[in-house]
Tab-separated table of C-alpha atoms in Angstrom:
chain	number	residue	atom	x	y	z
A	1	UNK	CA	-47.049	-45.519	-50.134
A	2	UNK	CA	-49.477	-42.713	-51.550
A	3	UNK	CA	-47.457	-40.084	-53.218
A	4	UNK	CA	-47.997	-36.738	-55.585
A	5	UNK	CA	-46.210	-36.236	-58.936
A	6	UNK	CA	-46.902	-32.492	-60.648
A	7	UNK	CA	-45.685	-32.237	-64.380
A	8	UNK	CA	-45.760	-32.954	-68.307
A	9	UNK	CA	-43.708	-35.678	-68.490
A	10	UNK	CA	-44.773	-38.351	-70.421
A	11	UNK	CA	-45.310	-41.557	-68.959
A	12	UNK	CA	-47.350	-38.870	-65.916
A	13	UNK	CA	-49.457	-37.837	-69.066
A	14	UNK	CA	-49.547	-41.136	-69.645
A	15	UNK	CA	-50.720	-41.714	-65.926
A	16	UNK	CA	-53.706	-39.379	-65.692
A	17	UNK	CA	-54.711	-40.388	-69.381
A	18	UNK	CA	-55.361	-44.641	-67.290
A	19	UNK	CA	-56.925	-43.270	-65.215
A	20	UNK	CA	-59.147	-40.587	-67.233
A	21	UNK	CA	-59.616	-43.406	-68.987
A	22	UNK	CA	-61.212	-46.073	-66.002
A	23	UNK	CA	-62.925	-43.476	-64.407
A	24	UNK	CA	-64.406	-41.597	-67.681
A	25	UNK	CA	-64.623	-43.661	-70.501
A	26	UNK	CA	-65.488	-47.106	-68.993
A	27	UNK	CA	-66.657	-45.850	-65.429
A	28	UNK	CA	-69.050	-43.038	-66.699
A	29	UNK	CA	-69.651	-44.221	-70.402
A	30	UNK	CA	-67.907	-40.820	-72.468
A	31	UNK	CA	-66.471	-41.605	-75.526
A	32	UNK	CA	-62.495	-41.234	-76.083
A	33	UNK	CA	-63.262	-39.055	-78.486
A	34	UNK	CA	-64.763	-36.509	-75.646
A	35	UNK	CA	-62.848	-37.607	-73.216
A	36	UNK	CA	-59.513	-36.936	-74.469
A	37	UNK	CA	-59.106	-32.898	-76.238
A	38	UNK	CA	-57.141	-30.398	-78.251
A	39	UNK	CA	-55.689	-29.211	-74.512
A	40	UNK	CA	-54.078	-32.789	-73.653
A	41	UNK	CA	-52.063	-32.041	-77.131
A	42	UNK	CA	-50.462	-29.819	-75.568
A	43	UNK	CA	-48.551	-30.589	-73.286
A	44	UNK	CA	-50.118	-29.460	-70.030
A	45	UNK	CA	-49.096	-29.414	-65.901
A	46	UNK	CA	-50.966	-32.892	-64.371
A	47	UNK	CA	-51.327	-33.503	-60.612
A	48	UNK	CA	-51.665	-36.968	-60.097
A	49	UNK	CA	-51.676	-39.295	-57.071
A	50	UNK	CA	-49.677	-42.600	-57.053
A	51	UNK	CA	-50.629	-45.549	-54.905
A	52	UNK	CA	-47.444	-47.837	-55.810
A	53	UNK	CA	-47.687	-47.817	-58.995
A	54	UNK	CA	-51.274	-47.004	-59.836
A	55	UNK	CA	-52.235	-43.718	-60.539
A	56	UNK	CA	-55.408	-43.207	-58.524
A	57	UNK	CA	-55.933	-39.331	-58.619
A	58	UNK	CA	-55.499	-36.616	-61.185
A	59	UNK	CA	-56.527	-33.464	-62.450
A	60	UNK	CA	-55.311	-31.322	-65.346
A	61	UNK	CA	-53.313	-28.026	-64.453
A	62	UNK	CA	-54.489	-24.911	-67.066
A	63	UNK	CA	-55.344	-21.348	-67.255
A	64	UNK	CA	-58.578	-20.235	-67.918
A	65	UNK	CA	-59.418	-19.219	-71.443
A	66	UNK	CA	-61.384	-16.302	-70.309
A	67	UNK	CA	-60.193	-14.817	-67.572
A	68	UNK	CA	-55.996	-14.854	-67.954
A	69	UNK	CA	-55.763	-15.260	-64.080
A	70	UNK	CA	-57.669	-17.507	-63.049
A	71	UNK	CA	-57.015	-21.438	-63.597
A	72	UNK	CA	-59.811	-23.809	-64.429
A	73	UNK	CA	-59.140	-27.113	-62.831
A	74	UNK	CA	-60.218	-29.982	-65.223
A	75	UNK	CA	-60.228	-33.561	-66.302
A	76	UNK	CA	-60.387	-34.462	-61.851
A	77	UNK	CA	-61.457	-38.045	-60.810
A	78	UNK	CA	-59.772	-40.184	-58.055
A	79	UNK	CA	-60.580	-44.428	-58.709
A	80	UNK	CA	-63.378	-45.839	-57.232
A	81	UNK	CA	-62.199	-47.926	-54.388
A	82	UNK	CA	-60.032	-44.986	-53.179
A	83	UNK	CA	-63.172	-42.129	-53.249
A	84	UNK	CA	-64.320	-40.164	-49.761
A	85	UNK	CA	-61.577	-41.089	-48.023
A	86	UNK	CA	-60.547	-37.085	-48.662
A	87	UNK	CA	-57.882	-37.895	-51.478
A	88	UNK	CA	-59.507	-35.593	-54.013
A	89	UNK	CA	-60.659	-32.634	-51.664
A	90	UNK	CA	-56.276	-32.981	-51.151
A	91	UNK	CA	-55.499	-32.457	-54.393
A	92	UNK	CA	-57.672	-29.847	-55.475
A	93	UNK	CA	-56.569	-28.027	-52.190
A	94	UNK	CA	-53.271	-28.567	-53.535
A	95	UNK	CA	-54.140	-27.663	-56.732
A	96	UNK	CA	-54.901	-24.514	-55.808
A	97	UNK	CA	-52.532	-23.830	-53.037
A	98	UNK	CA	-50.154	-23.861	-56.297
A	99	UNK	CA	-52.106	-21.714	-58.411
A	100	UNK	CA	-51.772	-19.274	-55.266
A	101	UNK	CA	-48.716	-19.308	-55.564
A	102	UNK	CA	-48.221	-18.553	-58.880
A	103	UNK	CA	-51.071	-15.411	-58.209
A	104	UNK	CA	-53.653	-16.519	-59.735
A	105	UNK	CA	-57.128	-15.103	-57.639
A	106	UNK	CA	-58.887	-17.909	-57.955
A	107	UNK	CA	-60.677	-20.782	-59.488
A	108	UNK	CA	-63.528	-21.776	-62.430
A	109	UNK	CA	-64.116	-25.024	-63.000
A	110	UNK	CA	-67.507	-27.246	-64.601
A	111	UNK	CA	-68.934	-29.681	-61.602
A	112	UNK	CA	-71.240	-32.471	-62.214
A	113	UNK	CA	-73.966	-31.384	-60.648
A	114	UNK	CA	-73.656	-34.958	-58.347
A	115	UNK	CA	-69.879	-33.207	-57.140
A	116	UNK	CA	-71.718	-29.894	-56.606
A	117	UNK	CA	-71.466	-30.763	-52.564
A	118	UNK	CA	-68.309	-31.356	-52.926
A	119	UNK	CA	-66.671	-28.701	-54.356
A	120	UNK	CA	-69.162	-26.197	-52.174
A	121	UNK	CA	-67.868	-28.205	-48.917
A	122	UNK	CA	-64.327	-26.463	-50.463
A	123	UNK	CA	-65.363	-22.482	-51.051
A	124	UNK	CA	-66.699	-22.808	-54.357
A	125	UNK	CA	-69.775	-21.219	-55.426
A	126	UNK	CA	-72.299	-22.707	-58.271
A	127	UNK	CA	-73.054	-19.531	-61.266
A	128	UNK	CA	-75.702	-19.992	-63.766
A	129	UNK	CA	-77.481	-22.648	-65.013
A	130	UNK	CA	-77.451	-26.128	-65.100
A	131	UNK	CA	-76.129	-27.916	-68.793
A	132	UNK	CA	-74.422	-30.589	-70.368
A	133	UNK	CA	-71.865	-31.691	-70.619
A	134	UNK	CA	-70.687	-35.102	-72.515
A	135	UNK	CA	-74.710	-36.108	-71.805
A	136	UNK	CA	-73.974	-35.124	-67.918
A	137	UNK	CA	-75.567	-32.289	-66.071
A	138	UNK	CA	-72.947	-29.850	-65.220
A	139	UNK	CA	-72.411	-26.691	-63.588
A	140	UNK	CA	-70.112	-23.808	-63.771
A	141	UNK	CA	-68.600	-23.494	-59.701
A	142	UNK	CA	-66.586	-20.317	-58.933
A	143	UNK	CA	-63.983	-20.253	-56.264
A	144	UNK	CA	-61.793	-16.660	-55.717
A	145	UNK	CA	-58.620	-17.575	-53.274
A	146	UNK	CA	-58.248	-15.250	-50.297
A	147	UNK	CA	-55.505	-12.551	-50.380
A	148	UNK	CA	-52.311	-13.150	-48.430
């Protein structure tokens, strides 16, 4: 049975770290020194989806450092066996709903160019030039939330 948990408890952060290590470090070859950054040690909130006791999707929840009224989803990943099932889409939609409820006006993120279509389907628009982040080609994308 799948369940979604939000918060910053140590056990939840450990589950997010476990999944991020699997996806970003082992699968994509990003060095752990780059994947786990200073923001992780400030005890940010995470959304984590579990299948039983196994973390299968996660995203870090934080305010954008340049625009305080925007949210910056990052460290977003879904375990390989669970991809293409709508889990990532639902997680991002839930993330945005929480942000809107808390008064944020929009969302800005760095997307791997291979995932650009995924974000565009959810209303994100690319801006700026592509750039390399952790040796992966990325593009900045943003989405302004609709007024309620």
